[in-house]
PDB file of C-alpha atoms in Angstrom:
ATOM      1  CA  UNK A   1     129.154 -65.571 -64.951  1.00  0.00           C
ATOM      2  CA  UNK A   2     125.531 -66.202 -64.444  1.00  0.00           C
ATOM      3  CA  UNK A   3     125.394 -65.535 -60.569  1.00  0.00           C
ATOM      4  CA  UNK A   4     122.096 -66.055 -57.911  1.00  0.00           C
ATOM      5  CA  UNK A   5     121.629 -62.009 -58.233  1.00  0.00           C
ATOM      6  CA  UNK A   6     121.233 -62.300 -62.291  1.00  0.00           C
ATOM      7  CA  UNK A   7     118.859 -65.344 -61.122  1.00  0.00           C
ATOM      8  CA  UNK A   8     116.914 -63.687 -58.929  1.00  0.00           C
ATOM      9  CA  UNK A   9     116.645 -60.425 -61.432  1.00  0.00           C
ATOM     10  CA  UNK A  10     114.507 -63.128 -64.021  1.00  0.00           C
ATOM     11  CA  UNK A  11     112.036 -63.020 -60.743  1.00  0.00           C
ATOM     12  CA  UNK A  12     109.900 -60.405 -61.680  1.00  0.00           C
ATOM     13  CA  UNK A  13     109.165 -61.352 -65.421  1.00  0.00           C
ATOM     14  CA  UNK A  14     108.738 -64.903 -64.745  1.00  0.00           C
ATOM     15  CA  UNK A  15     106.155 -63.544 -61.757  1.00  0.00           C
ATOM     16  CA  UNK A  16     104.299 -61.754 -64.642  1.00  0.00           C
ATOM     17  CA  UNK A  17     104.193 -64.791 -67.212  1.00  0.00           C
ATOM     18  CA  UNK A  18     103.599 -67.730 -64.601  1.00  0.00           C
ATOM     19  CA  UNK A  19     102.267 -65.782 -61.129  1.00  0.00           C
ATOM     20  CA  UNK A  20     101.634 -69.836 -59.697  1.00  0.00           C
ATOM     21  CA  UNK A  21     102.536 -72.807 -60.508  1.00  0.00           C
ATOM     22  CA  UNK A  22     100.831 -76.728 -60.823  1.00  0.00           C
ATOM     23  CA  UNK A  23     103.718 -78.296 -59.042  1.00  0.00           C
ATOM     24  CA  UNK A  24     107.067 -77.868 -57.690  1.00  0.00           C
ATOM     25  CA  UNK A  25     108.232 -79.674 -61.468  1.00  0.00           C
ATOM     26  CA  UNK A  26     106.410 -76.924 -63.600  1.00  0.00           C
ATOM     27  CA  UNK A  27     108.119 -74.295 -61.337  1.00  0.00           C
ATOM     28  CA  UNK A  28     111.350 -75.694 -61.650  1.00  0.00           C
ATOM     29  CA  UNK A  29     110.737 -75.746 -65.977  1.00  0.00           C
ATOM     30  CA  UNK A  30     109.413 -72.815 -65.635  1.00  0.00           C
ATOM     31  CA  UNK A  31     112.526 -70.957 -64.167  1.00  0.00           C
ATOM     32  CA  UNK A  32     114.604 -72.996 -66.733  1.00  0.00           C
ATOM     33  CA  UNK A  33     112.662 -71.736 -69.355  1.00  0.00           C
ATOM     34  CA  UNK A  34     113.027 -67.903 -68.181  1.00  0.00           C
ATOM     35  CA  UNK A  35     116.814 -68.188 -68.012  1.00  0.00           C
ATOM     36  CA  UNK A  36     116.968 -70.032 -70.942  1.00  0.00           C
ATOM     37  CA  UNK A  37     115.095 -67.107 -72.574  1.00  0.00           C
ATOM     38  CA  UNK A  38     117.288 -64.624 -71.107  1.00  0.00           C
ATOM     39  CA  UNK A  39     120.622 -65.297 -71.655  1.00  0.00           C
ATOM     40  CA  UNK A  40     120.416 -68.378 -74.779  1.00  0.00           C
ATOM     41  CA  UNK A  41     124.503 -68.986 -73.939  1.00  0.00           C
ATOM     42  CA  UNK A  42     123.556 -70.548 -70.904  1.00  0.00           C
ATOM     43  CA  UNK A  43     123.618 -74.558 -70.427  1.00  0.00           C
ATOM     44  CA  UNK A  44     120.872 -75.364 -68.420  1.00  0.00           C
ATOM     45  CA  UNK A  45     120.484 -78.520 -66.356  1.00  0.00           C
ATOM     46  CA  UNK A  46     118.088 -80.303 -65.107  1.00  0.00           C
ATOM     47  CA  UNK A  47     118.461 -82.986 -62.161  1.00  0.00           C
ATOM     48  CA  UNK A  48     121.715 -82.793 -62.809  1.00  0.00           C
ATOM     49  CA  UNK A  49     123.835 -85.617 -61.227  1.00  0.00           C
ATOM     50  CA  UNK A  50     127.308 -84.220 -60.854  1.00  0.00           C
ATOM     51  CA  UNK A  51     128.500 -87.315 -58.906  1.00  0.00           C
ATOM     52  CA  UNK A  52     126.852 -90.597 -57.635  1.00  0.00           C
ATOM     53  CA  UNK A  53     124.140 -89.899 -55.133  1.00  0.00           C
ATOM     54  CA  UNK A  54     124.000 -86.199 -55.376  1.00  0.00           C
ATOM     55  CA  UNK A  55     122.008 -84.345 -57.548  1.00  0.00           C
ATOM     56  CA  UNK A  56     120.590 -80.791 -57.753  1.00  0.00           C
ATOM     57  CA  UNK A  57     117.399 -79.702 -59.330  1.00  0.00           C
ATOM     58  CA  UNK A  58     118.859 -76.794 -61.669  1.00  0.00           C
ATOM     59  CA  UNK A  59     122.330 -76.000 -62.576  1.00  0.00           C
ATOM     60  CA  UNK A  60     123.202 -73.216 -65.151  1.00  0.00           C
ATOM     61  CA  UNK A  61     126.380 -73.450 -66.498  1.00  0.00           C
ATOM     62  CA  UNK A  62     128.156 -70.437 -68.267  1.00  0.00           C
ATOM     63  CA  UNK A  63     130.069 -71.392 -71.268  1.00  0.00           C
ATOM     64  CA  UNK A  64     132.062 -67.782 -71.467  1.00  0.00           C
ATOM     65  CA  UNK A  65     133.767 -69.063 -67.735  1.00  0.00           C
ATOM     66  CA  UNK A  66     132.744 -72.450 -66.828  1.00  0.00           C
ATOM     67  CA  UNK A  67     130.737 -71.019 -63.649  1.00  0.00           C
ATOM     68  CA  UNK A  68     128.373 -73.256 -62.613  1.00  0.00           C
ATOM     69  CA  UNK A  69     125.262 -72.191 -60.348  1.00  0.00           C
ATOM     70  CA  UNK A  70     123.406 -75.248 -58.536  1.00  0.00           C
ATOM     71  CA  UNK A  71     119.534 -74.229 -57.691  1.00  0.00           C
ATOM     72  CA  UNK A  72     117.742 -76.251 -55.432  1.00  0.00           C
ATOM     73  CA  UNK A  73     114.033 -75.206 -55.370  1.00  0.00           C
ATOM     74  CA  UNK A  74     110.793 -75.599 -52.732  1.00  0.00           C
ATOM     75  CA  UNK A  75     106.998 -74.911 -53.502  1.00  0.00           C
ATOM     76  CA  UNK A  76     105.437 -74.496 -50.235  1.00  0.00           C
ATOM     77  CA  UNK A  77     101.728 -74.681 -51.149  1.00  0.00           C
ATOM     78  CA  UNK A  78      98.517 -73.971 -49.294  1.00  0.00           C
ATOM     79  CA  UNK A  79      95.115 -74.873 -50.150  1.00  0.00           C
ATOM     80  CA  UNK A  80      93.747 -72.630 -53.609  1.00  0.00           C
ATOM     81  CA  UNK A  81      91.877 -73.044 -56.911  1.00  0.00           C
ATOM     82  CA  UNK A  82      92.604 -70.095 -59.487  1.00  0.00           C
ATOM     83  CA  UNK A  83      91.490 -69.598 -63.052  1.00  0.00           C
ATOM     84  CA  UNK A  84      94.523 -67.363 -63.992  1.00  0.00           C
ATOM     85  CA  UNK A  85      94.338 -66.851 -67.972  1.00  0.00           C
ATOM     86  CA  UNK A  86      91.877 -69.596 -69.035  1.00  0.00           C
ATOM     87  CA  UNK A  87      94.445 -72.106 -67.060  1.00  0.00           C
ATOM     88  CA  UNK A  88      93.136 -73.754 -63.977  1.00  0.00           C
ATOM     89  CA  UNK A  89      94.689 -74.290 -61.197  1.00  0.00           C
ATOM     90  CA  UNK A  90      93.961 -76.398 -57.886  1.00  0.00           C
ATOM     91  CA  UNK A  91      96.683 -76.224 -55.093  1.00  0.00           C
ATOM     92  CA  UNK A  92      96.980 -78.647 -52.061  1.00  0.00           C
ATOM     93  CA  UNK A  93      97.418 -78.217 -48.490  1.00  0.00           C
ATOM     94  CA  UNK A  94     100.820 -79.414 -47.780  1.00  0.00           C
ATOM     95  CA  UNK A  95     101.034 -80.565 -44.209  1.00  0.00           C
ATOM     96  CA  UNK A  96     104.121 -81.533 -42.275  1.00  0.00           C
ATOM     97  CA  UNK A  97     105.795 -77.916 -42.429  1.00  0.00           C
ATOM     98  CA  UNK A  98     108.421 -78.796 -39.907  1.00  0.00           C
ATOM     99  CA  UNK A  99     109.645 -81.922 -42.341  1.00  0.00           C
ATOM    100  CA  UNK A 100     109.147 -79.249 -45.262  1.00  0.00           C
ATOM    101  CA  UNK A 101     111.087 -76.597 -43.466  1.00  0.00           C
ATOM    102  CA  UNK A 102     114.350 -79.377 -42.338  1.00  0.00           C
ATOM    103  CA  UNK A 103     114.404 -80.745 -46.135  1.00  0.00           C
ATOM    104  CA  UNK A 104     114.631 -76.740 -47.170  1.00  0.00           C
ATOM    105  CA  UNK A 105     117.664 -75.862 -44.460  1.00  0.00           C
ATOM    106  CA  UNK A 106     119.146 -79.702 -46.028  1.00  0.00           C
ATOM    107  CA  UNK A 107     119.226 -78.043 -49.507  1.00  0.00           C
ATOM    108  CA  UNK A 108     121.590 -75.211 -48.151  1.00  0.00           C
ATOM    109  CA  UNK A 109     123.805 -78.064 -46.263  1.00  0.00           C
ATOM    110  CA  UNK A 110     123.885 -80.037 -49.677  1.00  0.00           C
ATOM    111  CA  UNK A 111     124.584 -76.718 -51.675  1.00  0.00           C
ATOM    112  CA  UNK A 112     127.742 -75.912 -49.416  1.00  0.00           C
ATOM    113  CA  UNK A 113     128.829 -79.372 -50.076  1.00  0.00           C
ATOM    114  CA  UNK A 114     128.571 -78.903 -53.392  1.00  0.00           C
ATOM    115  CA  UNK A 115     130.647 -75.924 -53.736  1.00  0.00           C
ATOM    116  CA  UNK A 116     133.062 -77.211 -51.181  1.00  0.00           C
ATOM    117  CA  UNK A 117     133.779 -80.370 -53.559  1.00  0.00           C
ATOM    118  CA  UNK A 118     133.911 -78.097 -56.557  1.00  0.00           C
ATOM    119  CA  UNK A 119     130.473 -79.652 -58.553  1.00  0.00           C
ATOM    120  CA  UNK A 120     129.574 -75.935 -58.240  1.00  0.00           C
ATOM    121  CA  UNK A 121     131.153 -72.401 -57.994  1.00  0.00           C
ATOM    122  CA  UNK A 122     128.205 -70.802 -55.785  1.00  0.00           C
ATOM    123  CA  UNK A 123     124.451 -71.537 -55.725  1.00  0.00           C
ATOM    124  CA  UNK A 124     121.146 -70.357 -54.660  1.00  0.00           C
ATOM    125  CA  UNK A 125     118.290 -72.419 -52.777  1.00  0.00           C
ATOM    126  CA  UNK A 126     114.809 -70.574 -53.768  1.00  0.00           C
ATOM    127  CA  UNK A 127     111.511 -71.404 -52.098  1.00  0.00           C
ATOM    128  CA  UNK A 128     108.176 -70.115 -53.453  1.00  0.00           C
ATOM    129  CA  UNK A 129     105.023 -70.475 -50.891  1.00  0.00           C
ATOM    130  CA  UNK A 130     101.467 -69.035 -50.387  1.00  0.00           C
ATOM    131  CA  UNK A 131     101.177 -70.500 -46.866  1.00  0.00           C
ATOM    132  CA  UNK A 132     101.967 -67.728 -44.434  1.00  0.00           C
ATOM    133  CA  UNK A 133     103.401 -70.010 -42.036  1.00  0.00           C
ATOM    134  CA  UNK A 134     106.628 -70.175 -43.632  1.00  0.00           C
ATOM    135  CA  UNK A 135     107.286 -66.305 -43.581  1.00  0.00           C
ATOM    136  CA  UNK A 136     105.192 -65.681 -40.733  1.00  0.00           C
ATOM    137  CA  UNK A 137     107.274 -65.159 -37.257  1.00  0.00           C
ATOM    138  CA  UNK A 138     105.635 -67.846 -34.591  1.00  0.00           C
ATOM    139  CA  UNK A 139     103.266 -66.082 -31.887  1.00  0.00           C
ATOM    140  CA  UNK A 140     105.104 -67.881 -28.963  1.00  0.00           C
ATOM    141  CA  UNK A 141     108.096 -67.159 -27.968  1.00  0.00           C
ATOM    142  CA  UNK A 142     109.249 -70.538 -26.686  1.00  0.00           C
ATOM    143  CA  UNK A 143     111.325 -72.948 -28.926  1.00  0.00           C
ATOM    144  CA  UNK A 144     109.872 -75.570 -30.109  1.00  0.00           C
ATOM    145  CA  UNK A 145     111.360 -78.803 -31.487  1.00  0.00           C
ATOM    146  CA  UNK A 146     112.087 -77.276 -35.004  1.00  0.00           C
ATOM    147  CA  UNK A 147     112.793 -74.064 -34.182  1.00  0.00           C
ATOM    148  CA  UNK A 148     116.468 -75.128 -35.717  1.00  0.00           C
ATOM    149  CA  UNK A 149     114.727 -75.070 -38.917  1.00  0.00           C
ATOM    150  CA  UNK A 150     112.178 -71.903 -38.818  1.00  0.00           C
ATOM    151  CA  UNK A 151     112.349 -70.096 -42.068  1.00  0.00           C
ATOM    152  CA  UNK A 152     110.198 -66.629 -41.139  1.00  0.00           C
ATOM    153  CA  UNK A 153     111.181 -63.634 -41.999  1.00  0.00           C
ATOM    154  CA  UNK A 154     114.226 -62.245 -40.377  1.00  0.00           C
ATOM    155  CA  UNK A 155     115.684 -65.717 -38.590  1.00  0.00           C
ATOM    156  CA  UNK A 156     118.847 -66.497 -39.207  1.00  0.00           C
ATOM    157  CA  UNK A 157     120.280 -70.187 -39.678  1.00  0.00           C
ATOM    158  CA  UNK A 158     124.136 -70.596 -38.921  1.00  0.00           C
ATOM    159  CA  UNK A 159     125.746 -73.329 -37.257  1.00  0.00           C
ATOM    160  CA  UNK A 160     124.572 -77.091 -36.565  1.00  0.00           C
ATOM    161  CA  UNK A 161     120.675 -77.066 -36.966  1.00  0.00           C
ATOM    162  CA  UNK A 162     119.255 -80.003 -34.773  1.00  0.00           C
ATOM    163  CA  UNK A 163     115.896 -81.101 -33.939  1.00  0.00           C
ATOM    164  CA  UNK A 164     114.352 -80.551 -30.223  1.00  0.00           C
ATOM    165  CA  UNK A 165     114.810 -83.161 -27.320  1.00  0.00           C
ATOM    166  CA  UNK A 166     110.981 -84.520 -27.583  1.00  0.00           C
ATOM    167  CA  UNK A 167     110.544 -84.338 -31.455  1.00  0.00           C
ATOM    168  CA  UNK A 168     108.160 -87.580 -32.371  1.00  0.00           C
ATOM    169  CA  UNK A 169     110.178 -90.462 -33.925  1.00  0.00           C
ATOM    170  CA  UNK A 170     107.826 -89.946 -36.842  1.00  0.00           C
ATOM    171  CA  UNK A 171     108.490 -86.624 -37.563  1.00  0.00           C
ATOM    172  CA  UNK A 172     112.407 -86.850 -37.942  1.00  0.00           C
ATOM    173  CA  UNK A 173     112.166 -90.489 -39.221  1.00  0.00           C
ATOM    174  CA  UNK A 174     114.758 -89.941 -42.207  1.00  0.00           C
ATOM    175  CA  UNK A 175     115.904 -86.945 -41.342  1.00  0.00           C
ATOM    176  CA  UNK A 176     117.334 -87.367 -37.818  1.00  0.00           C
ATOM    177  CA  UNK A 177     120.476 -86.412 -38.671  1.00  0.00           C
ATOM    178  CA  UNK A 178     121.757 -82.585 -37.794  1.00  0.00           C
ATOM    179  CA  UNK A 179     122.100 -80.347 -40.450  1.00  0.00           C
ATOM    180  CA  UNK A 180     125.705 -78.454 -40.426  1.00  0.00           C
ATOM    181  CA  UNK A 181     126.034 -74.856 -41.870  1.00  0.00           C
ATOM    182  CA  UNK A 182     129.118 -73.123 -42.782  1.00  0.00           C
ATOM    183  CA  UNK A 183     128.048 -69.653 -43.981  1.00  0.00           C
ATOM    184  CA  UNK A 184     125.203 -67.509 -41.993  1.00  0.00           C
ATOM    185  CA  UNK A 185     122.101 -67.030 -43.531  1.00  0.00           C
ATOM    186  CA  UNK A 186     119.655 -63.815 -42.638  1.00  0.00           C
ATOM    187  CA  UNK A 187     116.266 -65.156 -44.432  1.00  0.00           C
ATOM    188  CA  UNK A 188     114.428 -62.233 -46.290  1.00  0.00           C
ATOM    189  CA  UNK A 189     111.148 -63.212 -47.940  1.00  0.00           C
ATOM    190  CA  UNK A 190     109.913 -60.946 -50.567  1.00  0.00           C
ATOM    191  CA  UNK A 191     106.229 -60.763 -52.820  1.00  0.00           C
ATOM    192  CA  UNK A 192     106.361 -62.888 -55.863  1.00  0.00           C
ATOM    193  CA  UNK A 193     102.501 -62.805 -56.920  1.00  0.00           C
ATOM    194  CA  UNK A 194      99.058 -61.372 -55.446  1.00  0.00           C
ATOM    195  CA  UNK A 195      96.478 -63.782 -57.307  1.00  0.00           C
ATOM    196  CA  UNK A 196      92.316 -62.001 -56.500  1.00  0.00           C
ATOM    197  CA  UNK A 197      91.137 -65.117 -54.526  1.00  0.00           C
ATOM    198  CA  UNK A 198      91.845 -66.664 -50.803  1.00  0.00           C
ATOM    199  CA  UNK A 199      95.446 -67.350 -49.859  1.00  0.00           C
ATOM    200  CA  UNK A 200      96.560 -65.626 -53.299  1.00  0.00           C
ATOM    201  CA  UNK A 201      99.781 -63.966 -52.442  1.00  0.00           C
ATOM    202  CA  UNK A 202     102.424 -66.228 -52.997  1.00  0.00           C
ATOM    203  CA  UNK A 203     106.306 -65.079 -51.526  1.00  0.00           C
ATOM    204  CA  UNK A 204     109.671 -66.170 -52.038  1.00  0.00           C
ATOM    205  CA  UNK A 205     112.472 -67.083 -50.428  1.00  0.00           C
ATOM    206  CA  UNK A 206     115.717 -66.923 -51.899  1.00  0.00           C
ATOM    207  CA  UNK A 207     119.443 -68.070 -49.725  1.00  0.00           C
ATOM    208  CA  UNK A 208     122.279 -67.475 -52.081  1.00  0.00           C
ATOM    209  CA  UNK A 209     125.401 -69.886 -51.125  1.00  0.00           C
ATOM    210  CA  UNK A 210     128.683 -68.867 -51.476  1.00  0.00           C
ATOM    211  CA  UNK A 211     132.295 -70.277 -51.571  1.00  0.00           C
ATOM    212  CA  UNK A 212     132.996 -69.689 -48.127  1.00  0.00           C
ATOM    213  CA  UNK A 213     136.846 -69.967 -48.195  1.00  0.00           C
ATOM    214  CA  UNK A 214     136.911 -67.215 -51.072  1.00  0.00           C
TER     215      UNK A 214
END
């Protein structure tokens, strides 16, 4: 069985070879290549469509037992310019932190749904970022409109996650629905790479998702 733990064991090697990515698609291909190189027997599907209206960034199928691991990726970037082994990287500052956090939590809910529908046996949501907003706990103690979707280190996600009552229509446009989680997830960020430039520290968040009925 190729599990979330097996995938996470590949992260240090990936970080050595690819300490930074140009885009989320680049991250997706880099991770797929790393897994395929380490485990040539795996069937690796990019942008898999297990059923109409549903897709998953990566699906790893272990032919030994048929286990299917669904992986959703997020790449949250802050402004960065760096040359790494002769390759130029120019990352932009992505705004709308609240919206991107909502989408990350939605990925957890989607993988839960895939597992419940038996399109996957397990999964993991993997976010990579050089923007400390995501892993740093808010300095204010008050509840914000996007508090239910905060991803900072040590936060716990469970139950129904919904926008606060004063959230603007523009912020939640297309994302109005609360997100219902079956499991409980304590979030932990880990160091990925540290480039010798401003905002060069990258950290990653891995959220394994398992079958709640097992």
